[in-house]
CSV table of C-alpha atoms and ligand atoms in Angstrom, one decimal:
chain,number,residue,atom,x,y,z
A,1,MET,CA,9.2,10.4,13.9
A,2,GLU,CA,5.6,9.8,14.7
A,3,VAL,CA,4.4,7.8,11.7
A,4,ILE,CA,0.8,8.8,12.2
A,5,GLU,CA,1.8,12.5,11.9
A,6,VAL,CA,4.1,12.3,8.9
A,7,LEU,CA,3.0,9.3,6.8
A,8,ARG,CA,0.7,10.3,4.0
A,9,MET,CA,0.7,10.2,0.2
A,10,LYS,CA,1.1,13.6,-1.5
A,11,GLU,CA,-2.3,15.3,-1.3
A,12,GLY,CA,-4.4,17.0,-3.9
A,13,THR,CA,-4.5,16.6,-7.7
A,14,GLY,CA,-1.4,18.6,-8.7
A,15,GLN,CA,1.5,17.4,-10.8
A,16,THR,CA,3.3,15.8,-7.9
A,17,SER,CA,0.2,14.4,-6.2
A,18,TYR,CA,-0.4,10.7,-5.4
A,19,ALA,CA,-3.6,11.0,-7.5
A,20,ASN,CA,-1.4,11.8,-10.6
A,21,ASN,CA,1.4,9.5,-9.8
A,22,SER,CA,0.0,6.1,-8.8
A,23,LEU,CA,-0.2,4.2,-12.1
A,24,LEU,CA,2.1,1.5,-10.7
A,25,GLN,CA,-0.2,0.9,-7.7
A,26,LYS,CA,-3.1,0.9,-10.2
A,27,GLN,CA,-1.4,-1.8,-12.2
A,28,VAL,CA,-1.1,-3.9,-9.0
A,29,ILE,CA,-4.8,-3.3,-8.2
A,30,ASN,CA,-5.7,-4.5,-11.8
A,31,MET,CA,-3.4,-7.5,-11.7
A,32,THR,CA,-4.9,-8.7,-8.4
A,33,MET,CA,-8.5,-7.7,-9.0
A,34,PRO,CA,-9.6,-11.2,-10.2
A,35,ILE,CA,-8.5,-12.5,-6.8
A,36,ALA,CA,-10.5,-9.9,-5.0
A,37,GLN,CA,-13.5,-10.4,-7.2
A,38,ALA,CA,-13.5,-14.2,-6.7
A,39,ALA,CA,-13.3,-13.6,-2.9
A,40,ILE,CA,-16.2,-11.1,-2.8
A,41,ILE,CA,-18.4,-13.4,-4.9
A,42,ASN,CA,-17.6,-16.2,-2.5
A,43,VAL,CA,-18.7,-13.9,0.4
A,44,TYR,CA,-21.9,-12.8,-1.4
A,45,CYS,CA,-22.9,-16.4,-2.3
A,46,ASN,CA,-22.5,-17.5,1.3
A,47,MET,CA,-24.2,-14.6,2.9
A,48,ASN,CA,-27.3,-15.1,5.0
A,49,PRO,CA,-30.2,-14.6,2.6
A,50,THR,CA,-31.9,-12.2,5.0
A,51,THR,CA,-28.9,-9.8,5.0
A,52,ARG,CA,-29.7,-6.6,3.0
A,53,THR,CA,-26.5,-4.7,3.4
A,54,MET,CA,-23.0,-5.8,2.5
A,55,CYS,CA,-20.3,-3.9,4.5
A,56,MET,CA,-16.8,-3.6,3.1
A,57,ALA,CA,-13.7,-1.6,3.8
A,58,ASP,CA,-10.6,-0.5,1.9
A,59,LEU,CA,-7.8,-0.1,4.4
A,60,GLY,CA,-5.1,2.4,3.4
A,61,CYS,CA,-7.2,3.8,0.5
A,62,SER,CA,-5.2,7.0,0.0
A,63,SER,CA,-6.8,9.5,-2.4
A,64,GLY,CA,-7.0,9.6,-6.2
A,65,PRO,CA,-8.4,7.5,-9.0
A,66,ASN,CA,-7.3,4.2,-7.4
A,67,THR,CA,-9.5,4.7,-4.3
A,68,LEU,CA,-12.8,4.7,-5.9
A,69,PHE,CA,-11.8,2.4,-8.7
A,70,VAL,CA,-11.4,-0.5,-6.3
A,71,MET,CA,-14.7,-0.1,-4.6
A,72,TYR,CA,-16.5,0.5,-7.9
A,73,GLU,CA,-15.1,-2.7,-9.3
A,74,LEU,CA,-16.1,-4.8,-6.3
A,75,VAL,CA,-19.6,-3.4,-6.1
A,76,ARG,CA,-20.0,-3.9,-9.9
A,77,THR,CA,-18.9,-7.5,-9.5
A,78,ILE,CA,-21.6,-8.2,-7.0
A,79,TYR,CA,-24.3,-6.6,-9.1
A,80,GLU,CA,-23.3,-8.6,-12.1
A,81,THR,CA,-23.4,-11.8,-10.0
A,82,ARG,CA,-26.7,-10.8,-8.6
A,83,ASP,CA,-28.2,-10.1,-12.1
A,84,LYS,CA,-27.1,-13.6,-13.3
A,85,SER,CA,-28.5,-15.3,-10.2
A,86,GLY,CA,-31.6,-13.2,-10.0
A,87,SER,CA,-31.1,-12.8,-6.2
A,88,GLN,CA,-32.6,-9.9,-4.2
A,89,SER,CA,-31.1,-6.5,-4.3
A,90,LEU,CA,-28.4,-5.5,-1.9
A,91,GLU,CA,-27.2,-2.2,-0.4
A,92,PHE,CA,-23.6,-1.5,0.2
A,93,GLN,CA,-21.9,0.3,3.0
A,94,VAL,CA,-18.3,1.1,1.9
A,95,TYR,CA,-15.7,2.4,4.4
A,96,LEU,CA,-12.7,4.2,3.1
A,97,ASN,CA,-9.9,4.1,5.7
A,98,ASP,CA,-6.6,5.8,5.9
A,99,LEU,CA,-4.5,7.7,8.5
A,100,PRO,CA,-6.2,11.0,9.6
A,101,LYS,CA,-3.8,13.2,7.6
A,102,ASN,CA,-4.8,11.5,4.3
A,103,ASP,CA,-6.4,13.8,1.8
A,104,PHE,CA,-10.0,12.6,2.4
A,105,ASN,CA,-11.3,16.0,1.1
A,106,THR,CA,-10.1,15.2,-2.4
A,107,ILE,CA,-11.9,11.8,-2.3
A,108,PHE,CA,-15.2,13.2,-1.1
A,109,LYS,CA,-15.1,16.1,-3.5
A,110,SER,CA,-14.8,13.7,-6.4
A,111,LEU,CA,-17.5,11.5,-5.1
A,112,SER,CA,-20.6,13.1,-6.6
A,113,GLY,CA,-19.7,11.8,-10.0
A,114,SER,CA,-18.9,8.4,-8.7
A,115,ILE,CA,-22.1,8.1,-6.7
A,116,GLU,CA,-24.0,8.8,-9.9
A,117,LYS,CA,-22.0,6.2,-11.7
A,118,MET,CA,-22.6,3.7,-9.0
A,119,GLY,CA,-26.3,4.7,-9.1
A,120,THR,CA,-26.8,3.8,-12.7
A,121,GLY,CA,-27.8,0.2,-12.4
A,122,LEU,CA,-25.7,-0.6,-9.4
A,123,GLY,CA,-28.1,0.3,-6.6
A,124,PRO,CA,-27.5,2.1,-3.3
A,125,CYS,CA,-24.0,2.4,-2.2
A,126,PHE,CA,-23.1,4.5,0.9
A,127,ILE,CA,-19.5,5.6,1.1
A,128,MET,CA,-18.0,6.8,4.4
A,129,GLY,CA,-14.6,7.9,5.5
A,130,ALA,CA,-13.0,5.9,8.4
A,131,PRO,CA,-9.9,7.9,9.5
A,132,GLY,CA,-7.5,6.1,11.8
A,133,SER,CA,-4.7,3.6,12.0
A,134,PHE,CA,-5.5,0.1,10.9
A,135,TYR,CA,-3.2,-1.0,13.8
A,136,GLY,CA,-6.2,-0.2,16.0
A,137,ARG,CA,-9.9,-0.9,16.0
A,138,LEU,CA,-11.8,1.0,13.3
A,139,PHE,CA,-15.2,-0.6,13.0
A,140,PRO,CA,-17.8,-2.0,15.4
A,141,SER,CA,-17.6,-5.7,16.3
A,142,LYS,CA,-18.7,-8.3,13.6
A,143,THR,CA,-19.9,-5.8,11.0
A,144,LEU,CA,-17.6,-6.3,8.0
A,145,HIS,CA,-18.2,-8.8,5.2
A,146,PHE,CA,-15.2,-7.9,3.2
A,147,VAL,CA,-11.9,-6.2,3.8
A,148,TYR,CA,-9.6,-5.1,1.0
A,149,SER,CA,-6.2,-3.5,1.2
A,150,SER,CA,-3.5,-2.9,-1.5
A,151,TYR,CA,0.0,-1.6,-1.0
A,152,SER,CA,-0.6,-0.4,2.5
A,153,LEU,CA,0.3,-3.1,5.0
A,154,MET,CA,4.0,-2.9,4.4
A,155,TRP,CA,3.9,0.4,6.3
A,156,LEU,CA,4.7,-0.1,9.9
A,157,SER,CA,3.2,1.6,12.9
A,158,GLN,CA,6.6,3.0,13.9
A,159,VAL,CA,10.2,3.0,12.9
A,160,PRO,CA,11.7,-0.1,14.7
A,161,LYS,CA,13.7,0.5,17.9
A,162,GLY,CA,17.4,-0.5,17.9
A,163,ILE,CA,18.5,0.5,14.4
A,164,GLU,CA,20.9,3.3,15.3
A,165,ASN,CA,23.7,1.2,13.8
A,166,ASN,CA,22.1,1.2,10.3
A,167,LYS,CA,24.4,4.0,9.1
A,168,GLY,CA,24.2,5.2,5.6
A,169,ASN,CA,20.8,3.4,5.1
A,170,ILE,CA,17.3,4.6,5.3
A,171,TYR,CA,15.7,1.1,5.4
A,172,ILE,CA,17.3,-2.4,5.3
A,173,GLY,CA,20.2,-2.2,2.9
A,174,SER,CA,23.0,-4.3,1.6
A,175,THR,CA,25.3,-3.0,4.5
A,176,SER,CA,22.7,-3.4,7.2
A,177,PRO,CA,23.8,-5.5,10.2
A,178,PRO,CA,21.6,-8.6,10.9
A,179,SER,CA,20.3,-6.9,14.1
A,180,VAL,CA,18.7,-4.2,11.9
A,181,ILE,CA,16.9,-6.7,9.7
A,182,ASP,CA,15.8,-8.5,12.8
A,183,ALA,CA,14.4,-5.2,14.3
A,184,TYR,CA,12.4,-4.5,11.2
A,185,TYR,CA,11.1,-8.0,11.1
A,186,ARG,CA,10.1,-7.9,14.8
A,187,GLN,CA,8.2,-4.7,14.2
A,188,PHE,CA,6.4,-6.2,11.2
A,189,LYS,CA,5.4,-9.3,13.3
A,190,SER,CA,4.1,-7.3,16.1
A,191,ASP,CA,2.1,-4.8,13.8
A,192,PHE,CA,0.7,-7.5,11.6
A,193,ASN,CA,-0.5,-9.5,14.7
A,194,THR,CA,-2.2,-6.4,16.0
A,195,PHE,CA,-3.8,-5.8,12.6
A,196,LEU,CA,-5.2,-9.4,12.5
A,197,ASN,CA,-6.4,-9.1,16.1
A,198,CYS,CA,-8.3,-5.9,15.4
A,199,ARG,CA,-9.8,-7.3,12.2
A,200,SER,CA,-10.8,-10.5,13.8
A,201,GLU,CA,-13.1,-8.5,16.1
A,202,GLU,CA,-14.6,-6.6,13.2
A,203,VAL,CA,-15.0,-9.2,10.4
A,204,LEU,CA,-18.1,-11.5,10.5
A,205,SER,CA,-17.6,-15.2,10.5
A,206,GLY,CA,-17.2,-16.3,6.9
A,207,GLY,CA,-16.1,-12.7,5.9
A,208,ASN,CA,-13.0,-12.4,3.7
A,209,MET,CA,-9.9,-10.3,3.7
A,210,VAL,CA,-7.8,-9.7,0.6
A,211,LEU,CA,-4.5,-8.1,1.3
A,212,THR,CA,-1.8,-7.2,-1.2
A,213,ILE,CA,1.4,-6.2,0.4
A,214,LEU,CA,4.5,-4.9,-1.2
A,215,GLY,CA,6.9,-7.6,-0.3
A,216,ARG,CA,9.5,-10.2,-1.5
A,217,GLU,CA,9.3,-13.4,-3.4
A,218,SER,CA,12.5,-14.7,-1.7
A,219,GLU,CA,12.3,-16.0,1.9
A,220,ASP,CA,15.8,-14.6,2.3
A,221,GLN,CA,15.4,-11.4,4.5
A,222,SER,CA,18.5,-9.9,3.1
A,223,SER,CA,17.4,-10.2,-0.5
A,224,ARG,CA,17.6,-7.0,-2.5
A,225,GLU,CA,14.1,-7.4,-3.8
A,226,GLY,CA,12.6,-5.8,-0.7
A,227,TYR,CA,14.9,-2.8,-0.4
A,228,TYR,CA,16.6,-1.9,-3.7
A,229,ILE,CA,14.3,1.1,-4.4
A,230,TRP,CA,15.0,2.6,-1.0
A,231,GLU,CA,18.7,1.8,-1.2
A,232,LEU,CA,18.9,3.9,-4.4
A,233,LEU,CA,17.2,6.8,-2.5
A,234,ALA,CA,19.7,6.4,0.3
A,235,MET,CA,22.5,6.7,-2.3
A,236,VAL,CA,21.1,10.1,-3.4
A,237,LEU,CA,20.9,11.3,0.2
A,238,ASN,CA,24.4,10.1,1.0
A,239,GLN,CA,25.7,11.9,-2.1
A,240,MET,CA,24.0,15.1,-0.8
A,241,VAL,CA,25.6,14.5,2.6
A,242,SER,CA,29.0,14.3,1.0
A,243,GLU,CA,28.3,17.6,-0.8
A,244,GLY,CA,27.3,19.3,2.4
A,245,ILE,CA,23.7,19.8,1.3
A,246,ILE,CA,22.3,17.4,4.0
A,247,GLU,CA,23.7,17.1,7.6
A,248,GLU,CA,25.1,13.7,8.3
A,249,GLY,CA,23.2,13.6,11.6
A,250,LYS,CA,19.9,14.2,9.8
A,251,MET,CA,20.7,11.4,7.4
A,252,ASP,CA,21.5,9.0,10.3
A,253,THR,CA,18.2,9.6,11.9
A,254,PHE,CA,16.0,9.2,8.8
A,255,ASN,CA,14.4,5.7,8.6
A,256,ILE,CA,11.5,4.4,6.5
A,257,PRO,CA,8.8,2.8,8.6
A,258,GLN,CA,8.3,-0.1,6.2
A,259,TYR,CA,8.8,-3.9,6.0
A,260,THR,CA,8.5,-5.9,2.8
A,261,PRO,CA,7.6,-9.4,4.0
A,262,SER,CA,7.9,-12.7,2.2
A,263,PRO,CA,4.9,-15.0,1.6
A,264,GLY,CA,6.2,-17.3,4.3
A,265,GLU,CA,6.4,-14.5,6.8
A,266,VAL,CA,2.8,-13.4,6.1
A,267,LYS,CA,1.6,-17.0,6.4
A,268,LEU,CA,3.3,-17.6,9.7
A,269,GLU,CA,1.7,-14.6,11.3
A,270,VAL,CA,-1.8,-15.5,10.1
A,271,GLU,CA,-1.4,-19.0,11.4
A,272,LYS,CA,0.0,-17.9,14.7
A,273,GLU,CA,-2.8,-15.3,15.3
A,274,GLY,CA,-5.3,-18.0,14.4
A,275,SER,CA,-8.6,-16.1,13.6
A,276,PHE,CA,-8.4,-16.6,9.8
A,277,ILE,CA,-8.0,-19.5,7.5
A,278,ILE,CA,-5.8,-18.9,4.5
A,279,ASN,CA,-7.6,-19.5,1.2
A,280,SER,CA,-4.7,-18.5,-1.1
A,281,LEU,CA,-1.3,-16.9,-1.0
A,282,GLU,CA,0.5,-15.8,-4.1
A,283,VAL,CA,3.3,-13.5,-5.3
A,284,SER,CA,3.1,-11.4,-8.4
A,285,GLN,CA,5.6,-9.0,-9.9
A,286,VAL,CA,5.3,-5.6,-11.5
A,287,ASP,CA,8.1,-3.9,-13.4
A,288,TRP,CA,9.5,-0.6,-12.1
A,289,SER,CA,8.5,0.8,-15.5
A,290,ALA,CA,4.8,0.2,-14.6
A,291,SER,CA,4.7,3.8,-13.4
A,292,ALA,CA,5.6,5.1,-16.9
A,293,LYS,CA,3.0,7.5,-18.2
A,294,GLY,CA,4.3,7.1,-21.8
A,295,PHE,CA,3.7,10.7,-22.9
A,296,SER,CA,7.0,10.9,-24.6
A,297,THR,CA,7.3,10.6,-28.4
A,298,ASN,CA,10.6,8.8,-27.7
A,299,PRO,CA,10.4,5.2,-26.7
A,300,ILE,CA,9.1,5.5,-23.1
A,301,ARG,CA,12.3,4.1,-21.6
A,302,GLU,CA,13.7,7.7,-21.4
A,303,ASN,CA,10.9,8.7,-19.1
A,304,GLU,CA,10.7,5.6,-17.0
A,305,GLY,CA,13.2,6.7,-14.4
A,306,TYR,CA,11.5,10.1,-14.2
A,307,ASP,CA,8.0,8.6,-13.8
A,308,LEU,CA,9.1,6.1,-11.1
A,309,ALA,CA,10.9,9.0,-9.3
A,310,GLU,CA,7.6,11.0,-9.4
A,311,CYS,CA,5.7,7.9,-8.1
A,312,MET,CA,8.2,7.5,-5.2
A,313,ARG,CA,8.0,11.3,-4.6
A,314,ALA,CA,4.2,11.1,-4.2
A,315,VAL,CA,4.8,8.4,-1.6
A,316,ALA,CA,7.9,9.8,0.2
A,317,GLU,CA,7.8,13.6,-0.1
A,318,PRO,CA,5.7,14.3,3.0
A,319,MET,CA,8.1,12.2,5.1
A,320,LEU,CA,11.3,13.6,3.6
A,321,ALA,CA,10.1,17.2,3.8
A,322,ASN,CA,9.1,16.7,7.4
A,323,HIS,CA,12.6,15.5,8.3
A,324,PHE,CA,15.0,17.4,5.9
A,325,GLY,CA,12.9,20.4,5.0
A,326,GLU,CA,11.1,21.3,1.8
A,327,SER,CA,14.0,23.0,0.2
A,328,ILE,CA,15.9,19.8,-0.8
A,329,ILE,CA,13.0,17.9,-2.3
A,330,ASP,CA,13.3,18.9,-6.0
A,331,ASN,CA,17.1,18.3,-5.9
A,332,VAL,CA,16.6,14.8,-4.3
A,333,PHE,CA,14.1,13.7,-6.9
A,334,ARG,CA,16.1,15.1,-9.9
A,335,ARG,CA,19.1,13.0,-8.8
A,336,TYR,CA,16.9,10.0,-7.9
A,337,SER,CA,15.3,10.1,-11.4
A,338,ASP,CA,18.8,9.9,-13.0
A,339,ILE,CA,19.8,7.0,-10.9
A,340,LEU,CA,16.6,5.1,-11.5
A,341,SER,CA,16.8,5.7,-15.3
A,342,ASP,CA,20.4,4.4,-15.3
A,343,ARG,CA,19.4,1.2,-13.3
A,344,MET,CA,16.3,0.6,-15.4
A,345,ALA,CA,18.3,0.9,-18.6
A,346,LYS,CA,20.8,-1.7,-17.4
A,347,GLU,CA,18.7,-4.0,-15.3
A,348,ASP,CA,15.1,-5.2,-15.1
A,349,PRO,CA,14.1,-4.4,-11.5
A,350,LYS,CA,10.7,-5.4,-10.2
A,351,PHE,CA,8.4,-4.9,-7.2
A,352,TYR,CA,7.0,-8.1,-5.6
A,353,ASN,CA,3.4,-8.3,-4.4
A,354,VAL,CA,2.3,-10.7,-1.8
A,355,THR,CA,-1.5,-11.3,-2.0
A,356,ILE,CA,-3.3,-13.3,0.6
A,357,VAL,CA,-7.0,-14.2,0.8
A,358,MET,CA,-8.3,-15.3,4.2
A,359,VAL,CA,-11.6,-16.2,5.7
A,360,LYS,CA,-12.7,-15.4,9.2
A,361,LYS,CA,-13.3,-18.5,11.2
B,1,SAM,C1,0.9,3.4,-1.3
B,1,SAM,S1,-0.6,4.0,-0.6
B,1,SAM,C2,-1.8,2.9,-1.4
B,1,SAM,C3,-3.1,3.5,-1.6
B,1,SAM,C4,-4.1,2.7,-2.5
B,1,SAM,N1,-4.5,1.5,-1.7
B,1,SAM,C5,-3.5,2.3,-3.8
B,1,SAM,O1,-3.2,1.1,-4.0
B,1,SAM,O2,-3.3,3.2,-4.6
B,1,SAM,C6,-0.6,3.4,1.1
B,1,SAM,C7,-1.6,4.0,2.0
B,1,SAM,O3,-1.6,3.4,3.2
B,1,SAM,C8,-1.9,4.3,4.2
B,1,SAM,N2,-1.5,3.8,5.5
B,1,SAM,C9,-0.2,3.5,6.0
B,1,SAM,N3,-0.2,3.1,7.2
B,1,SAM,C10,-1.5,3.1,7.6
B,1,SAM,C11,-2.2,2.8,8.8
B,1,SAM,N4,-1.5,2.4,9.9
B,1,SAM,N5,-3.5,2.9,8.9
B,1,SAM,C12,-4.2,3.4,7.8
B,1,SAM,N6,-3.7,3.7,6.6
B,1,SAM,C13,-2.3,3.6,6.5
B,1,SAM,C14,-1.0,5.5,3.8
B,1,SAM,O4,-1.4,6.7,4.4
B,1,SAM,C15,-1.3,5.5,2.3
B,1,SAM,O5,-2.4,6.3,1.9
């Protein structure tokens, strides 16, 4: 599976689109926004006074309301700071990056309204698409003041090699041999190092990066925190194998190109690569129920499993459909919704977010 070909969030603005099913990711953006705001104010206050344009990038921006919300909030933060300090006006160059198959059309179609919004009192803001993998160079040398990324860097550049013995799993799972966990971790280390290398060329000295990565709180690589959500999807697929709906061979060759790192693992790679100084590193949590839309007149608990399944569908459907075919998708997510509802009624599962702020040396 070529990740660059198949990894994308569900396009458009329809019922199953990422745009309509990314409330959980929005909650993470909201929770970590004060960290990003403090970092961008820090960059602004330390910028060369003759600089007239601040360049920033959102890496793995996807498409939908979250995409423009992030950049709007960051630009607004600078304008408020500037108003208070009475400093000179500033122009913004904003790059929205994602893989080439991301639905950039939906972003740019929705832009006219947002530009107007940004125009009222916020000043000139030039928004550009930057399609490509963030595991390669995306921008000219020493041009970026600020880099932001939320819930994107857990995606790997490829499925790790040497995980053929991970039978019955689609990611790390409770039955994964240690060699599988190690293969995923090695891929993460290599990818994250490449990412840091590329950004170290592009970010100006003193520029900041704020990255939030879906990860773990525990330093234990076999902790369920990082893989529980995928293990439950594997359970659905295995059920469908046993009913003859999915071929066993197909199940054995489906693997999620993701790694959910711990804070210690992130820190180690940044320190090893050496181009950035860590300003802060923290872990936050978000309940699985954060994806609940709450439209039901019943207590929303009933809908939580369904909404989380829809959120996961918006993330995983393109990959699953590419591997297993479109025809099983509704069936998969109906079953997944039931399992998620059951688990959420009995347990209190959470996603863990590792947020790191770093400054370019
Ligand atoms: C879960 S979405 C997060 C979107 C948005 N930041 C948010 O918080 O709602 C992850 C995004 O990362 C993108 N992505 C994954 N790997 C990437 C890569 N190597 N280069 C650029 N984008 C990537 C995916 O295509 C996807 O749009």
